[in-house]
Amino acid sequence: MALIVQKYGGTSVGSVERIQAVAQRVCRTVQAGNSVVVVVSAMGKSTDGLVKLAHEISKNPSRREMDMLLSTGEQVSIAVVSMALQELGQPAISMTGAQVGILTEAEHTRARILNIETERLVRQLDEGKVVVVAGFQGVSSSDELEITTLGRGGSDTSAVALAAALNADFCEIYTDVPGILTTDPRLVPDAQLIDEITCDEMLELASLGAKVLHPRAVEIARNYGVPLVVRSSWTDEPGTWVTSSRPQGRSLVNLELARPVDSIQFDTDQAKVALLRVPDKPGVAARLFGEISRQNVDVDLIIQSIHDGNSNDIAFTVMNPILKKAEAVADAIAPALRSHPSKTDEAEVLVEKDIAKVSIAGAGMIGRPGVAAKMFATLAEAGVNIQMISTSEVKVSCVVDAQECDRAIAALSQAFEIDASPTTSAPLPHNAVCGVAIDTNQSRLAIRHVPDHPGMAAKIFGLLAQYNVSVDMIIQSQRCHIVGGIPTRDIAFTVARAEAEATHQMLQQVAIETGWGEVILDNAIAKVSIVGAGMVGQPGIAAKMFTALAENQINIQMITTSEIKVSCVVSQEQGVKALQVIHAAFDLAGCEKFVVPA
Ligand code: ASP
Ligand code: MG
């Protein structure tokens, strides 16, 4: 007999018929010999309705009263689902978050779960009842017993947290799509269902996956090793399993307060190759990395910052033993990228042997603006200069001087209270690329001519954190401009479009005060990414992506990578096309067409 947590989203309980269908599915699961805890969202779009109601009464309703209001939506669902079960002869009892004892921080409208009391739940289950729990809500652990909510979409988080606390066999998320797809089916009609994906891949696919599964739920599943499956509530199809390696008995105390950074990694056996001043036109990255992969050389980090004039710099890291091969390829290609072979100030190859890569990783950094800033500040305080920055959803990597690596990891370990370990790059038995995502809601900001000394990245991203602006990609240019006798670099990054204008103005002001160069805003960008745990140690994956773009005349404006992700910024008007050609290049298309729910 298994203990299963089943979560049903708003559309799955959106009408009387649907509630009855949910009750039937729950009954079948019980009849198969399982104990079931059901977690439900508010019916249909009723939470949106309540938000609208509040705003009709008040321009700025208090967060406490918003919680009182929004938590009622789920209370309706649990009662009627429980009634529907009883109607089928299945003993059932509904419980609010407070009745269960889902204890949270006292942060209204965005509380994190601290602890879940399981006694009452277990007692009801032992009596043969199905327990129907209100998702999205809890009660503050202080004496005040304040009703809290977890943030929009938070029922997934409730369900996975309950599964972790109850040590359930697995957690099923029932929704209105068949599972996680290889990309957005509205843009690529032959997107295909993914059978299995790791939590890490899922988190890196944030802009694709977050609509289906709340990232905080994935984070809990990963931290506690909760097997998770996303399935359609209309069918009996198997859906998508979201997997993780089961960690050793992690404490359930402060369940969601896990540190934002859960590992610090370093690799001292790397070297950097930079190709400076290559033409800013489609095909350059494809040519370089295509040739490198034909030599069977595996590259690790790749970065390309924003263009400067009409040329770009592309830099990458490789393991030291294969540096010679990589360097030879770059040397061979460089002359062809020059306007004249003898013009060696164009397409110049630079090699740096004594570098180290240090990274911080953790799902908790999503949406927490201060985490990257803290890394940069820590390195600055330790006097470590950052040569390269590359970011993904759940990782920030910095390339530093090899001699400074020990100092860097000691400082980071202390700052984030966690031990560092060497990067392990054993390839996983997974698809090289499992999904392709596009994000068209970002804008790019670039600050020209920032002095190249420790503390500059810390200053910029510390400021952004202070203004509560979350940064996604961060890329520091390779090219050095001497301004007033000081070497400077450009730092480019992307932020949510909604925050771009205000951030631009703020930074322009700071740039004037600090003597940085121009601050450039570009709203017309799109970020396309490939994600796959199997790309580790497999040459040619990035090259394939770049080639697909080049063959379609799509210029790459920026590149950044992590071990399991490659992201490119392209112009917004070419974004969807880019997504389509990359999806096709990796043979991700299926024969089935998905009907996109309205
Ligand atoms: N009802 C809440 C919302 O609409 C929570 C959820 O559905 O996950 O955000
Ligand atoms: Mg949802």
XYZ file of C-alpha atoms and ligand atoms in Angstrom:
608
model
C 0.000 0.000 0.000
C 1.319 3.389 -0.954
C 0.733 6.832 0.479
C 0.034 9.237 -2.366
C -0.476 12.999 -2.373
C -2.657 14.121 -5.288
C -2.921 17.791 -6.139
C -5.685 19.144 -8.367
C -5.347 22.603 -9.883
C -8.052 25.213 -10.386
C -9.304 24.011 -13.780
C -9.414 20.405 -12.522
C -11.966 21.440 -9.881
C -13.536 24.197 -12.001
C -17.110 22.835 -12.154
C -19.458 20.343 -10.515
C -18.718 17.720 -13.186
C -14.997 18.168 -12.812
C -15.181 17.903 -9.033
C -17.107 14.661 -9.459
C -14.462 13.387 -11.866
C -11.764 14.240 -9.306
C -13.687 12.367 -6.604
C -13.918 9.344 -8.875
C -10.216 9.351 -9.554
C -9.456 9.639 -5.849
C -11.815 6.721 -5.136
C -10.123 4.563 -7.752
C -6.759 5.308 -6.169
C -8.079 4.305 -2.740
C -9.711 1.169 -4.125
C -6.351 0.165 -5.571
C -5.182 -0.048 -1.968
C -3.577 3.351 -1.398
C -3.927 6.046 1.240
C -4.583 9.421 -0.353
C -4.094 13.010 0.717
C -5.739 15.405 -1.750
C -4.562 18.991 -2.112
C -6.767 21.378 -4.063
C -6.578 24.870 -5.520
C -9.442 27.324 -5.626
C -12.110 26.519 -8.240
C -11.355 27.755 -11.763
C -10.163 31.324 -11.808
C -11.787 32.211 -8.503
C -8.549 33.496 -6.954
C -8.303 36.047 -9.781
C -11.897 36.981 -9.039
C -11.088 37.593 -5.385
C -8.065 39.719 -6.281
C -10.280 41.795 -8.554
C -12.870 42.196 -5.814
C -10.231 43.436 -3.379
C -9.005 46.023 -5.863
C -12.511 47.284 -6.412
C -12.676 48.055 -2.699
C -9.146 49.296 -2.143
C -6.263 50.492 -4.309
C -3.795 49.111 -1.849
C -5.398 46.389 0.264
C -3.362 45.233 3.238
C -1.494 42.013 2.698
C -3.017 40.473 5.803
C -6.557 41.001 4.544
C -5.557 39.730 1.099
C -4.553 36.477 2.755
C -7.830 36.319 4.659
C -9.662 36.815 1.389
C -7.663 34.623 -1.004
C -7.454 31.695 1.393
C -11.244 31.347 1.196
C -11.026 30.114 -2.410
C -9.328 26.877 -1.383
C -11.670 26.481 1.579
C -14.587 26.251 -0.846
C -12.823 23.573 -2.907
C -11.880 21.307 0.008
C -15.420 21.255 1.347
C -17.045 20.399 -1.972
C -14.413 17.827 -2.974
C -14.867 16.181 0.401
C -18.646 16.147 -0.090
C -18.232 14.628 -3.550
C -16.117 11.844 -2.043
C -18.630 11.186 0.697
C -21.331 11.096 -1.947
C -19.438 8.195 -3.553
C -19.349 6.418 -0.198
C -15.722 7.302 0.450
C -15.059 8.598 3.984
C -13.317 11.966 3.670
C -12.543 15.036 5.736
C -11.507 18.497 4.625
C -8.882 20.555 6.446
C -7.563 24.072 6.060
C -3.829 24.719 6.253
C -4.235 25.889 9.830
C -6.176 22.774 10.829
C -3.480 20.517 9.447
C -0.745 22.590 11.016
C 1.067 23.891 7.926
C 3.246 26.351 9.797
C 4.736 29.242 7.847
C 6.627 32.469 8.289
C 4.460 35.442 9.203
C 5.094 36.988 5.756
C 1.661 37.643 4.313
C 1.054 36.843 0.616
C 4.457 35.167 0.186
C 5.010 32.990 3.223
C 7.411 30.101 3.109
C 6.601 26.825 4.851
C 8.568 26.178 8.012
C 7.132 22.946 9.254
C 4.166 20.642 8.795
C 2.533 18.847 11.693
C 1.469 15.437 10.504
C -0.236 13.873 13.542
C -3.752 14.953 12.734
C -3.405 13.985 9.096
C -2.002 10.574 9.929
C -4.767 9.897 12.444
C -7.442 10.598 9.820
C -5.648 8.483 7.228
C -5.411 5.619 9.725
C -9.174 5.821 10.150
C -9.493 5.099 6.443
C -10.381 8.630 5.381
C -9.167 10.634 2.458
C -7.919 13.964 3.790
C -8.620 16.931 1.523
C -6.221 19.768 2.315
C -6.455 23.393 1.200
C -3.446 24.282 -0.928
C -1.702 27.660 -1.046
C -2.282 28.452 2.647
C -0.864 27.982 6.092
C -0.774 29.548 9.491
C 2.027 31.597 10.985
C 4.060 29.727 13.539
C 3.942 32.671 15.939
C 1.356 32.917 18.732
C -0.879 35.116 16.599
C -2.071 32.231 14.384
C -2.224 34.455 11.329
C -3.627 32.922 8.140
C -0.959 33.164 5.440
C -0.722 32.310 1.750
C 2.326 31.057 -0.109
C 2.171 33.260 -3.208
C 0.217 32.747 -6.434
C 0.431 29.231 -7.784
C 1.453 28.004 -4.340
C -0.763 24.913 -4.144
C 1.905 22.860 -5.896
C 4.261 23.860 -3.117
C 1.721 22.794 -0.457
C 1.336 19.401 -2.111
C 5.038 18.602 -2.438
C 5.755 19.875 1.084
C 3.000 17.613 2.448
C 4.455 14.685 0.502
C 7.882 15.418 2.003
C 6.549 15.762 5.541
C 4.459 12.582 5.298
C 7.270 10.742 3.534
C 4.720 9.861 0.860
C 5.648 7.404 -1.878
C 5.010 10.037 -4.517
C 3.153 13.212 -5.340
C 0.884 13.569 -8.364
C 0.142 17.008 -9.771
C -3.054 16.912 -11.854
C -3.437 19.771 -14.270
C -4.938 20.761 -17.619
C -1.898 19.862 -19.723
C -0.559 16.342 -20.336
C 2.742 17.014 -18.550
C 5.935 18.915 -19.297
C 6.499 19.491 -23.002
C 9.784 19.943 -24.857
C 8.785 23.536 -25.543
C 5.808 25.873 -25.645
C 3.209 24.204 -27.926
C 1.646 27.540 -28.791
C 4.871 28.463 -30.584
C 5.972 25.018 -31.714
C 2.931 22.855 -32.488
C 4.904 19.616 -32.667
C 6.282 19.975 -29.144
C 6.432 16.607 -27.500
C 5.707 15.269 -24.039
C 8.807 14.627 -21.901
C 8.570 11.278 -20.067
C 11.152 12.091 -17.467
C 13.092 15.177 -16.460
C 15.327 15.925 -13.470
C 14.456 18.616 -10.961
C 17.597 20.511 -11.981
C 16.580 20.513 -15.637
C 13.085 21.562 -14.666
C 14.431 24.510 -12.681
C 16.673 25.591 -15.542
C 13.657 25.494 -17.834
C 11.943 27.965 -15.511
C 10.374 30.079 -18.223
C 8.874 26.955 -19.781
C 8.103 24.890 -16.717
C 6.995 27.467 -14.166
C 3.560 27.738 -15.742
C 3.008 24.054 -15.131
C 4.823 23.570 -11.837
C 5.671 26.171 -9.211
C 9.493 26.368 -8.924
C 9.305 26.234 -5.133
C 7.558 22.876 -5.428
C 10.395 21.588 -7.626
C 12.899 22.887 -5.116
C 11.245 20.954 -2.272
C 10.998 17.826 -4.422
C 14.694 18.102 -5.159
C 15.741 18.815 -1.584
C 13.705 15.969 -0.086
C 13.798 13.519 -2.985
C 10.015 13.470 -3.441
C 9.104 11.609 -6.646
C 6.796 13.889 -8.570
C 4.606 13.343 -11.597
C 2.686 15.939 -13.613
C -0.372 14.496 -15.332
C -3.531 15.545 -17.082
C -6.680 15.291 -15.025
C -8.706 14.497 -18.161
C -6.905 11.291 -19.130
C -5.037 8.308 -17.716
C -1.834 9.093 -19.607
C 1.371 8.607 -17.618
C 2.466 12.286 -17.749
C 5.981 13.514 -16.914
C 8.054 12.242 -13.982
C 10.207 14.881 -12.340
C 13.052 13.027 -10.675
C 15.820 13.669 -8.194
C 18.365 11.537 -6.457
C 16.965 10.841 -3.025
C 19.001 12.829 -0.520
C 19.907 11.485 2.900
C 17.337 12.313 5.574
C 17.285 16.090 5.486
C 15.591 17.742 8.458
C 11.993 18.786 7.941
C 12.456 21.736 10.254
C 12.451 25.046 8.364
C 11.400 23.107 5.311
C 11.423 25.984 2.853
C 14.100 28.047 4.481
C 16.776 25.940 2.871
C 19.764 28.049 2.022
C 19.485 29.771 -1.348
C 22.859 28.303 -2.209
C 23.268 24.627 -1.534
C 26.599 23.976 -3.134
C 29.839 25.711 -3.944
C 31.893 24.082 -6.657
C 35.285 24.748 -8.131
C 37.410 23.465 -10.941
C 41.058 24.393 -11.172
C 41.849 22.276 -14.192
C 40.437 24.676 -16.744
C 41.871 27.142 -19.207
C 40.240 30.007 -21.000
C 40.365 30.699 -24.714
C 39.048 34.024 -25.983
C 38.513 35.070 -29.552
C 38.494 38.855 -29.517
C 36.966 41.235 -32.065
C 35.171 38.789 -34.295
C 32.507 40.157 -36.653
C 29.057 40.629 -35.132
C 27.145 38.581 -37.683
C 25.369 35.229 -37.853
C 27.532 32.130 -38.094
C 30.674 33.040 -36.184
C 29.901 31.068 -33.020
C 28.583 28.193 -35.126
C 31.810 28.040 -37.099
C 34.066 28.217 -34.058
C 32.229 25.678 -31.912
C 31.365 23.478 -34.874
C 35.037 23.079 -35.670
C 35.902 22.562 -32.008
C 33.346 19.780 -31.667
C 34.608 18.102 -34.842
C 37.937 17.880 -33.009
C 35.994 16.197 -30.229
C 36.865 18.900 -27.748
C 34.306 19.443 -24.998
C 33.891 23.043 -23.939
C 32.507 24.041 -20.573
C 31.535 27.688 -20.115
C 30.828 29.819 -23.155
C 30.191 33.516 -22.982
C 29.654 36.246 -25.470
C 28.932 39.696 -24.167
C 27.163 42.441 -26.081
C 28.841 43.658 -29.210
C 31.144 46.603 -29.161
C 31.039 48.540 -32.390
C 30.504 45.849 -34.985
C 32.470 43.117 -33.330
C 32.083 40.598 -30.497
C 34.309 38.698 -28.147
C 33.618 35.031 -27.553
C 35.296 33.225 -24.696
C 35.109 29.653 -23.500
C 36.753 27.336 -21.037
C 38.066 23.825 -21.618
C 39.828 21.261 -19.456
C 43.584 21.864 -19.425
C 44.576 18.589 -21.122
C 42.667 19.547 -24.280
C 43.636 23.200 -24.305
C 46.217 22.720 -27.069
C 43.617 21.282 -29.406
C 41.112 24.037 -28.658
C 43.713 26.721 -29.116
C 44.772 25.242 -32.450
C 41.199 25.383 -33.699
C 40.781 29.004 -32.634
C 44.118 29.933 -34.232
C 43.130 28.246 -37.470
C 39.776 29.998 -37.668
C 40.890 33.465 -36.655
C 42.474 34.587 -39.981
C 39.273 33.744 -41.860
C 37.323 36.030 -39.554
C 39.539 39.015 -40.272
C 38.814 41.565 -42.949
C 42.364 40.883 -44.086
C 44.452 37.904 -42.818
C 47.290 40.159 -41.748
C 45.093 42.390 -39.591
C 45.962 40.698 -36.323
C 44.171 43.285 -34.235
C 41.018 41.590 -35.496
C 39.988 38.096 -34.418
C 42.841 37.761 -32.012
C 43.171 34.598 -29.912
C 44.019 34.928 -26.245
C 44.739 31.972 -23.990
C 44.791 32.061 -20.238
C 46.031 28.887 -18.575
C 45.973 29.702 -14.928
C 42.325 30.122 -14.245
C 39.799 28.492 -11.976
C 36.054 28.323 -12.143
C 34.106 28.820 -8.940
C 30.350 28.426 -8.880
C 27.482 28.739 -6.479
C 24.399 26.639 -7.180
C 20.976 26.290 -5.638
C 17.326 26.493 -6.531
C 16.822 29.031 -3.778
C 18.427 31.786 -5.827
C 15.481 31.997 -8.208
C 13.779 35.308 -7.659
C 16.130 36.307 -4.837
C 18.030 39.278 -6.202
C 20.713 39.358 -3.535
C 22.324 35.983 -4.080
C 24.575 36.747 -7.064
C 25.368 40.116 -5.504
C 26.473 38.390 -2.328
C 28.814 36.153 -4.307
C 30.388 39.123 -6.065
C 30.685 41.099 -2.812
C 32.312 38.153 -1.077
C 34.864 37.810 -3.861
C 35.514 41.546 -3.796
C 36.125 41.565 -0.055
C 38.571 38.733 -0.528
C 40.313 40.861 -3.163
C 39.506 38.433 -5.978
C 39.011 39.900 -9.440
C 36.342 38.283 -11.621
C 37.452 37.576 -15.193
C 34.326 35.971 -16.539
C 30.790 35.657 -15.232
C 28.284 33.180 -16.568
C 24.854 32.569 -15.125
C 21.852 30.335 -15.402
C 18.632 30.075 -13.428
C 20.200 28.116 -10.569
C 23.907 28.777 -10.919
C 26.427 31.615 -11.048
C 29.953 30.789 -12.218
C 32.952 33.100 -12.064
C 36.301 32.574 -13.677
C 39.121 33.866 -11.503
C 42.887 33.678 -11.408
C 43.949 30.150 -10.360
C 46.138 31.595 -7.636
C 43.106 33.195 -6.054
C 40.912 30.104 -6.148
C 41.628 28.930 -2.598
C 40.925 32.360 -1.238
C 37.754 32.617 -3.280
C 36.301 29.317 -2.113
C 37.274 29.913 1.508
C 35.464 33.246 1.461
C 32.416 31.825 -0.337
C 32.201 28.830 1.991
C 32.169 31.164 4.932
C 29.675 33.594 3.435
C 27.198 30.918 2.358
C 27.950 28.596 5.306
C 28.610 25.566 3.176
C 31.617 23.470 2.192
C 33.004 23.628 -1.312
C 33.618 20.573 -3.465
C 35.324 20.011 -6.803
C 32.967 19.937 -9.784
C 32.129 16.448 -10.857
C 31.371 16.267 -14.513
C 30.210 12.704 -14.927
C 27.656 12.699 -17.729
C 24.216 11.511 -16.698
C 22.373 8.917 -18.731
C 19.956 11.498 -20.038
C 19.016 13.107 -23.268
C 21.563 15.686 -24.264
C 18.796 18.217 -24.626
C 15.399 17.624 -23.098
C 13.756 20.973 -23.588
C 13.981 24.340 -25.288
C 12.619 27.513 -23.743
C 12.037 31.082 -24.796
C 11.678 34.117 -22.613
C 10.394 37.232 -24.307
C 9.741 39.161 -21.137
C 13.251 40.318 -20.497
C 15.206 43.392 -21.419
C 18.923 43.822 -21.642
C 20.900 46.478 -19.874
C 24.575 47.044 -20.469
C 26.941 49.322 -18.622
C 29.954 50.334 -20.656
C 33.414 50.921 -19.269
C 33.168 49.676 -15.726
C 36.634 49.681 -14.081
C 38.100 46.183 -14.068
C 38.884 45.730 -10.418
C 37.381 43.763 -7.555
C 34.093 45.079 -6.249
C 32.492 46.436 -9.407
C 30.130 43.532 -10.077
C 29.380 43.549 -6.363
C 28.476 47.195 -6.532
C 26.194 46.880 -9.561
C 24.356 43.775 -8.469
C 24.239 44.902 -4.855
C 22.446 48.033 -6.051
C 19.993 45.990 -8.080
C 19.320 43.742 -5.102
C 18.709 46.804 -2.997
C 16.087 47.905 -5.526
C 14.698 44.370 -5.474
C 15.436 43.802 -9.164
C 16.025 40.162 -10.075
C 18.722 39.648 -12.655
C 18.787 36.708 -14.997
C 21.763 36.494 -17.364
C 24.908 38.331 -16.306
C 27.818 38.607 -18.726
C 31.032 40.506 -18.368
C 32.871 41.374 -21.561
C 36.321 40.085 -22.364
C 37.385 43.239 -24.065
C 39.267 45.768 -22.094
C 39.055 49.497 -22.825
C 41.533 51.806 -21.217
C 39.614 54.808 -19.988
C 41.620 57.507 -18.249
C 44.478 55.078 -17.742
C 42.297 52.393 -16.114
C 41.290 49.113 -17.755
C 37.500 48.829 -18.021
C 34.996 46.220 -19.192
C 31.341 46.194 -20.135
C 28.851 44.375 -17.938
C 25.587 43.279 -19.508
C 22.619 41.590 -17.883
C 18.945 40.926 -18.379
C 16.062 41.889 -16.094
C 12.292 41.531 -16.299
C 10.971 43.971 -18.905
C 8.553 45.486 -16.396
C 11.504 46.618 -14.298
C 13.819 47.639 -17.125
C 12.875 51.280 -17.514
C 13.163 52.158 -13.829
C 16.376 50.172 -13.496
C 17.829 51.958 -16.513
C 17.117 55.360 -15.002
C 18.560 54.368 -11.647
C 21.753 53.035 -13.229
C 22.173 56.061 -15.489
C 22.205 58.219 -12.389
C 24.746 55.989 -10.664
C 26.880 55.825 -13.817
C 27.173 59.608 -13.860
C 28.121 59.742 -10.185
C 30.588 56.877 -10.486
C 32.117 57.739 -13.827
C 31.030 54.581 -15.631
C 30.260 54.775 -19.329
C 26.925 54.762 -21.076
C 24.057 52.580 -19.803
C 22.234 50.994 -22.732
C 18.745 49.530 -22.615
C 17.406 47.136 -25.241
C 13.825 45.942 -24.873
C 13.645 44.100 -28.168
C 15.378 40.903 -27.143
C 14.426 37.285 -26.611
C 16.314 34.656 -24.682
C 16.316 31.115 -26.048
C 17.776 28.254 -24.041
C 18.480 24.571 -24.381
C 18.567 22.445 -21.240
C 19.709 18.877 -20.666
C 21.645 17.018 -17.993
C 23.169 14.846 -20.713
C 25.105 17.691 -22.349
C 27.819 17.376 -19.714
C 30.896 15.880 -21.327
C 29.271 15.634 -24.738
C 30.964 17.828 -27.336
C 28.969 19.579 -29.996
C 25.718 20.409 -28.249
C 26.261 24.175 -28.143
C 27.652 24.061 -31.695
C 24.451 22.436 -32.903
C 22.387 25.206 -31.371
C 24.600 27.924 -32.861
C 24.518 26.220 -36.270
C 20.734 26.067 -36.292
C 20.679 29.802 -35.627
C 23.336 30.577 -38.222
C 21.598 28.573 -40.934
C 18.580 30.767 -40.396
C 20.504 34.036 -40.416
C 19.810 34.652 -36.747
C 22.494 36.733 -35.076
C 23.506 35.767 -31.541
C 23.801 38.844 -29.344
C 24.905 37.191 -26.120
C 25.730 33.693 -24.913
C 25.869 32.308 -21.401
C 25.998 28.740 -20.130
C 25.915 26.404 -17.161
C 26.810 22.701 -17.215
C 23.294 21.791 -18.277
C 22.148 24.897 -20.115
C 23.090 27.145 -23.031
C 21.240 30.446 -23.418
C 21.451 32.895 -26.309
C 20.013 36.359 -26.591
C 18.674 37.146 -30.058
C 16.543 39.962 -31.382
C 12.955 39.786 -30.281
C 11.569 39.528 -33.787
C 13.656 36.429 -34.415
C 12.896 34.825 -31.045
C 10.115 32.459 -32.043
C 11.890 31.434 -35.219
C 15.003 30.741 -33.135
C 12.997 28.558 -30.781
C 11.488 26.622 -33.671
C 14.735 25.934 -35.489
C 16.533 24.880 -32.313
C 13.679 22.584 -31.322
C 13.859 20.982 -34.759
C 17.659 20.740 -34.724
C 17.584 18.576 -31.613
C 14.915 16.274 -33.059
C 12.558 17.060 -30.239
C 9.463 17.131 -32.409
C 6.814 14.498 -31.860
C 4.142 13.279 -34.220
C 1.340 14.164 -31.862
C -0.099 17.671 -31.971
C -1.012 19.128 -28.635
C -4.248 20.949 -28.301
C -3.459 24.056 -26.361
C -6.038 24.779 -23.696
C -7.529 28.248 -23.967
N -5.375 29.519 -5.983
C -4.058 30.016 -5.910
C -3.723 30.819 -7.173
O -4.544 30.927 -8.067
C -3.042 28.945 -5.677
C -2.947 27.896 -6.772
O -3.843 27.691 -7.554
O -1.899 27.232 -6.836
O -2.665 31.353 -7.270
Mg -0.680 26.099 -10.849
